[in-house]
Amino acid sequence: MKKIVVSVLGQDRPGIVATVSNILYAHGCNIEDISQTILQAEFAAILLVDCPSSCLDNLKADLKQALEPLELSVIVRTAASPPKRGAQPTKPLVVTTSGPDCQGQVARVSEVIKRAGGNISELKAVSHMETDDPRFIMIFEIDFPASLDHAMLRRDLEATCRELGLDYSVQHREIFECINRI
């Protein structure tokens, strides 16, 4: 068995997950993890799959044959190895921002995160344009090095968010999850 990553992109329609998962099943694959979303009308899914090595070429061909007529793109590649145990400890934080939508928000805030040594594990960014006060909300889940300089991160975020007209918060991931469960 070999771990592979299957990415599917294209216009949303009913049955995409069923089509992909049935092809994987027919080739003896096991889906270990899946993340799927719809951005406006665009479907995006990424699957981590345990796949018999002998069927990889046929699997790629069958996925393309089934998905290309539906105007869906598919990429199949070998999965990266998981991080080794004993890797550097991290501190999981959540950074949220909210404010008027303007060009470059994701780039500017993610640059701050990069400078602090953070690795973004999840990002959700959504426009709420239907209200009288349209807002663009971003939620970054980030693994920072345990040695993170919190004061420097907050100063850098404060300066960047002030320039962009954004409110922001930084919370430990567990606190964020508890507060948002209530």
mmCIF file of C-alpha atoms in Angstrom:
data_model
loop_
_atom_site.group_PDB
_atom_site.id
_atom_site.type_symbol
_atom_site.label_atom_id
_atom_site.label_comp_id
_atom_site.label_asym_id
_atom_site.label_seq_id
_atom_site.Cartn_x
_atom_site.Cartn_y
_atom_site.Cartn_z
ATOM 1 C CA MET A 1 0.000 0.000 0.000
ATOM 2 C CA LYS A 2 1.076 3.508 -0.738
ATOM 3 C CA LYS A 3 -0.260 6.785 0.636
ATOM 4 C CA ILE A 4 -1.461 9.147 -2.054
ATOM 5 C CA VAL A 5 -3.153 12.527 -2.149
ATOM 6 C CA VAL A 6 -6.102 13.073 -4.494
ATOM 7 C CA SER A 7 -7.173 16.676 -5.155
ATOM 8 C CA VAL A 8 -10.399 17.467 -7.018
ATOM 9 C CA LEU A 9 -11.401 20.975 -8.151
ATOM 10 C CA GLY A 10 -14.212 22.310 -10.294
ATOM 11 C CA GLN A 11 -17.740 23.602 -10.445
ATOM 12 C CA ASP A 12 -19.901 22.174 -7.685
ATOM 13 C CA ARG A 13 -22.599 19.641 -8.521
ATOM 14 C CA PRO A 14 -24.268 16.756 -6.711
ATOM 15 C CA GLY A 15 -22.411 13.438 -6.639
ATOM 16 C CA ILE A 16 -18.745 14.441 -6.838
ATOM 17 C CA VAL A 17 -17.740 12.816 -3.531
ATOM 18 C CA ALA A 18 -19.723 9.685 -4.403
ATOM 19 C CA THR A 19 -18.065 9.440 -7.829
ATOM 20 C CA VAL A 20 -14.535 9.865 -6.474
ATOM 21 C CA SER A 21 -15.007 7.596 -3.445
ATOM 22 C CA ASN A 22 -16.591 4.828 -5.539
ATOM 23 C CA ILE A 23 -13.649 4.854 -7.971
ATOM 24 C CA LEU A 24 -11.222 4.693 -5.034
ATOM 25 C CA TYR A 25 -13.216 1.827 -3.502
ATOM 26 C CA ALA A 26 -13.248 -0.080 -6.801
ATOM 27 C CA HIS A 27 -9.426 0.083 -6.855
ATOM 28 C CA GLY A 28 -9.106 -1.277 -3.293
ATOM 29 C CA CYS A 29 -8.215 2.112 -1.793
ATOM 30 C CA ASN A 30 -9.046 3.290 1.720
ATOM 31 C CA ILE A 31 -9.796 6.968 2.369
ATOM 32 C CA GLU A 32 -7.959 7.926 5.574
ATOM 33 C CA ASP A 33 -8.761 11.619 5.622
ATOM 34 C CA ILE A 34 -10.847 14.000 3.543
ATOM 35 C CA SER A 35 -11.400 17.729 3.543
ATOM 36 C CA GLN A 36 -14.046 19.140 1.226
ATOM 37 C CA THR A 37 -15.589 22.553 0.834
ATOM 38 C CA ILE A 38 -17.574 24.703 -1.549
ATOM 39 C CA LEU A 39 -16.372 28.257 -2.200
ATOM 40 C CA GLN A 40 -19.356 30.048 -3.743
ATOM 41 C CA ALA A 41 -19.907 27.669 -6.734
ATOM 42 C CA GLU A 42 -16.474 25.995 -6.707
ATOM 43 C CA PHE A 43 -15.977 22.515 -5.250
ATOM 44 C CA ALA A 44 -12.613 21.626 -3.687
ATOM 45 C CA ALA A 45 -11.633 18.369 -2.025
ATOM 46 C CA ILE A 46 -8.399 16.812 -0.916
ATOM 47 C CA LEU A 47 -8.241 13.172 0.141
ATOM 48 C CA LEU A 48 -5.463 11.196 1.817
ATOM 49 C CA VAL A 49 -5.758 7.650 0.546
ATOM 50 C CA ASP A 50 -4.108 4.315 1.236
ATOM 51 C CA CYS A 51 -3.778 2.785 -2.240
ATOM 52 C CA PRO A 52 -2.401 -0.543 -3.508
ATOM 53 C CA SER A 53 0.793 0.348 -5.393
ATOM 54 C CA SER A 54 -0.145 -1.917 -8.278
ATOM 55 C CA CYS A 55 -3.259 0.071 -9.220
ATOM 56 C CA LEU A 56 -1.943 3.640 -9.145
ATOM 57 C CA ASP A 57 -1.707 4.166 -12.925
ATOM 58 C CA ASN A 58 -5.144 2.660 -13.577
ATOM 59 C CA LEU A 59 -6.625 4.692 -10.708
ATOM 60 C CA LYS A 60 -5.290 7.961 -12.166
ATOM 61 C CA ALA A 61 -6.706 7.072 -15.598
ATOM 62 C CA ASP A 62 -10.128 6.126 -14.197
ATOM 63 C CA LEU A 63 -10.374 9.303 -12.116
ATOM 64 C CA LYS A 64 -9.499 11.478 -15.125
ATOM 65 C CA GLN A 65 -11.908 9.586 -17.377
ATOM 66 C CA ALA A 66 -14.776 10.053 -14.912
ATOM 67 C CA LEU A 67 -14.066 13.631 -13.796
ATOM 68 C CA GLU A 68 -12.839 15.487 -16.886
ATOM 69 C CA PRO A 69 -16.228 15.236 -18.688
ATOM 70 C CA LEU A 70 -17.709 16.912 -15.572
ATOM 71 C CA GLU A 71 -15.129 19.711 -15.986
ATOM 72 C CA LEU A 72 -13.412 18.665 -12.764
ATOM 73 C CA SER A 73 -9.631 18.705 -12.412
ATOM 74 C CA VAL A 74 -7.937 15.889 -10.560
ATOM 75 C CA ILE A 75 -4.371 15.647 -9.296
ATOM 76 C CA VAL A 76 -2.972 12.430 -7.811
ATOM 77 C CA ARG A 77 0.442 12.390 -6.160
ATOM 78 C CA THR A 78 2.396 10.458 -3.547
ATOM 79 C CA ALA A 79 1.752 11.778 -0.026
ATOM 80 C CA ALA A 80 4.532 13.390 1.958
ATOM 81 C CA SER A 81 5.805 11.465 4.971
ATOM 82 C CA PRO A 82 4.224 12.500 8.288
ATOM 83 C CA PRO A 83 6.459 14.488 10.657
ATOM 84 C CA LYS A 84 8.723 12.342 12.824
ATOM 85 C CA ARG A 85 7.989 12.005 16.514
ATOM 86 C CA GLY A 86 10.123 14.222 18.633
ATOM 87 C CA ALA A 87 9.789 17.090 16.190
ATOM 88 C CA GLN A 88 10.058 20.573 17.637
ATOM 89 C CA PRO A 89 7.176 21.348 20.057
ATOM 90 C CA THR A 90 4.594 23.826 18.853
ATOM 91 C CA LYS A 91 2.035 26.163 20.360
ATOM 92 C CA PRO A 92 -1.394 26.001 18.634
ATOM 93 C CA LEU A 93 -3.012 29.433 18.313
ATOM 94 C CA VAL A 94 -5.982 30.847 16.428
ATOM 95 C CA VAL A 95 -5.807 34.311 14.877
ATOM 96 C CA THR A 96 -9.106 35.840 13.798
ATOM 97 C CA THR A 97 -9.600 39.080 11.905
ATOM 98 C CA SER A 98 -12.703 40.981 10.925
ATOM 99 C CA GLY A 99 -13.201 44.175 8.960
ATOM 100 C CA PRO A 100 -13.992 45.685 5.604
ATOM 101 C CA ASP A 101 -12.946 43.597 2.623
ATOM 102 C CA CYS A 102 -9.879 44.960 0.888
ATOM 103 C CA GLN A 103 -7.254 43.581 -1.439
ATOM 104 C CA GLY A 104 -4.235 41.918 0.189
ATOM 105 C CA GLN A 105 -5.643 41.020 3.611
ATOM 106 C CA VAL A 106 -4.782 37.325 3.391
ATOM 107 C CA ALA A 107 -1.304 38.113 2.059
ATOM 108 C CA ARG A 108 -0.507 40.711 4.716
ATOM 109 C CA VAL A 109 -1.752 38.722 7.737
ATOM 110 C CA SER A 110 -0.204 35.460 6.537
ATOM 111 C CA GLU A 111 3.109 37.317 6.086
ATOM 112 C CA VAL A 112 2.983 38.322 9.773
ATOM 113 C CA ILE A 113 2.361 34.678 10.678
ATOM 114 C CA LYS A 114 5.266 33.566 8.486
ATOM 115 C CA ARG A 115 7.662 36.078 10.102
ATOM 116 C CA ALA A 116 6.729 34.678 13.534
ATOM 117 C CA GLY A 117 7.560 31.148 12.338
ATOM 118 C CA GLY A 118 3.931 29.979 12.221
ATOM 119 C CA ASN A 119 2.630 27.177 10.035
ATOM 120 C CA ILE A 120 -1.014 27.697 9.005
ATOM 121 C CA SER A 121 -2.828 24.375 9.413
ATOM 122 C CA GLU A 122 -6.322 25.688 8.572
ATOM 123 C CA LEU A 123 -7.620 28.917 7.100
ATOM 124 C CA LYS A 124 -11.187 30.004 6.548
ATOM 125 C CA ALA A 125 -11.910 33.381 4.979
ATOM 126 C CA VAL A 126 -15.457 34.488 4.247
ATOM 127 C CA SER A 127 -17.169 37.653 3.020
ATOM 128 C CA HIS A 128 -20.383 38.666 4.716
ATOM 129 C CA MET A 129 -21.618 41.139 2.104
ATOM 130 C CA GLU A 130 -25.351 40.744 2.719
ATOM 131 C CA THR A 131 -25.462 43.145 5.682
ATOM 132 C CA ASP A 132 -25.356 46.960 5.847
ATOM 133 C CA ASP A 133 -21.858 46.572 7.309
ATOM 134 C CA PRO A 134 -20.113 44.106 4.952
ATOM 135 C CA ARG A 135 -17.268 42.257 6.706
ATOM 136 C CA PHE A 136 -14.449 39.963 5.643
ATOM 137 C CA ILE A 137 -13.661 37.429 8.361
ATOM 138 C CA MET A 138 -10.524 35.272 8.479
ATOM 139 C CA ILE A 139 -9.799 32.457 10.930
ATOM 140 C CA PHE A 140 -6.223 31.119 10.897
ATOM 141 C CA GLU A 141 -5.335 27.982 12.881
ATOM 142 C CA ILE A 142 -1.577 28.084 13.320
ATOM 143 C CA ASP A 143 1.168 26.007 14.857
ATOM 144 C CA PHE A 144 3.841 28.366 16.171
ATOM 145 C CA PRO A 145 7.188 27.285 17.610
ATOM 146 C CA ALA A 146 6.961 26.859 21.392
ATOM 147 C CA SER A 147 9.568 29.613 21.662
ATOM 148 C CA LEU A 148 7.203 32.132 20.011
ATOM 149 C CA ASP A 149 7.750 35.741 21.024
ATOM 150 C CA HIS A 150 4.107 36.652 21.807
ATOM 151 C CA ALA A 151 4.857 40.352 22.244
ATOM 152 C CA MET A 152 6.482 40.572 18.823
ATOM 153 C CA LEU A 153 3.588 38.678 17.191
ATOM 154 C CA ARG A 154 0.999 40.972 18.806
ATOM 155 C CA ARG A 155 2.923 44.137 17.832
ATOM 156 C CA ASP A 156 3.264 42.953 14.234
ATOM 157 C CA LEU A 157 -0.408 41.899 14.026
ATOM 158 C CA GLU A 158 -1.559 45.149 15.637
ATOM 159 C CA ALA A 159 0.374 47.274 13.132
ATOM 160 C CA THR A 160 -0.741 45.259 10.102
ATOM 161 C CA CYS A 161 -4.399 45.023 11.163
ATOM 162 C CA ARG A 162 -4.512 48.757 12.005
ATOM 163 C CA GLU A 163 -3.296 49.560 8.446
ATOM 164 C CA LEU A 164 -5.981 47.263 7.012
ATOM 165 C CA GLY A 165 -8.760 48.504 9.314
ATOM 166 C CA LEU A 166 -9.188 45.048 10.875
ATOM 167 C CA ASP A 167 -10.093 43.939 14.375
ATOM 168 C CA TYR A 168 -8.093 40.893 15.441
ATOM 169 C CA SER A 169 -7.685 38.416 18.261
ATOM 170 C CA VAL A 170 -5.131 35.759 19.191
ATOM 171 C CA GLN A 171 -6.204 32.799 21.326
ATOM 172 C CA HIS A 172 -4.883 29.392 22.256
ATOM 173 C CA ARG A 173 -6.675 26.858 20.024
ATOM 174 C CA GLU A 174 -8.344 25.130 23.001
ATOM 175 C CA ILE A 175 -9.768 28.420 24.308
ATOM 176 C CA PHE A 176 -11.017 29.358 20.834
ATOM 177 C CA GLU A 177 -12.727 25.968 20.487
ATOM 178 C CA CYS A 178 -14.354 26.205 23.944
ATOM 179 C CA ILE A 179 -15.648 29.737 23.354
ATOM 180 C CA ASN A 180 -17.024 28.885 19.926
ATOM 181 C CA ARG A 181 -18.772 25.745 21.210
ATOM 182 C CA ILE A 182 -20.880 27.763 23.631
#
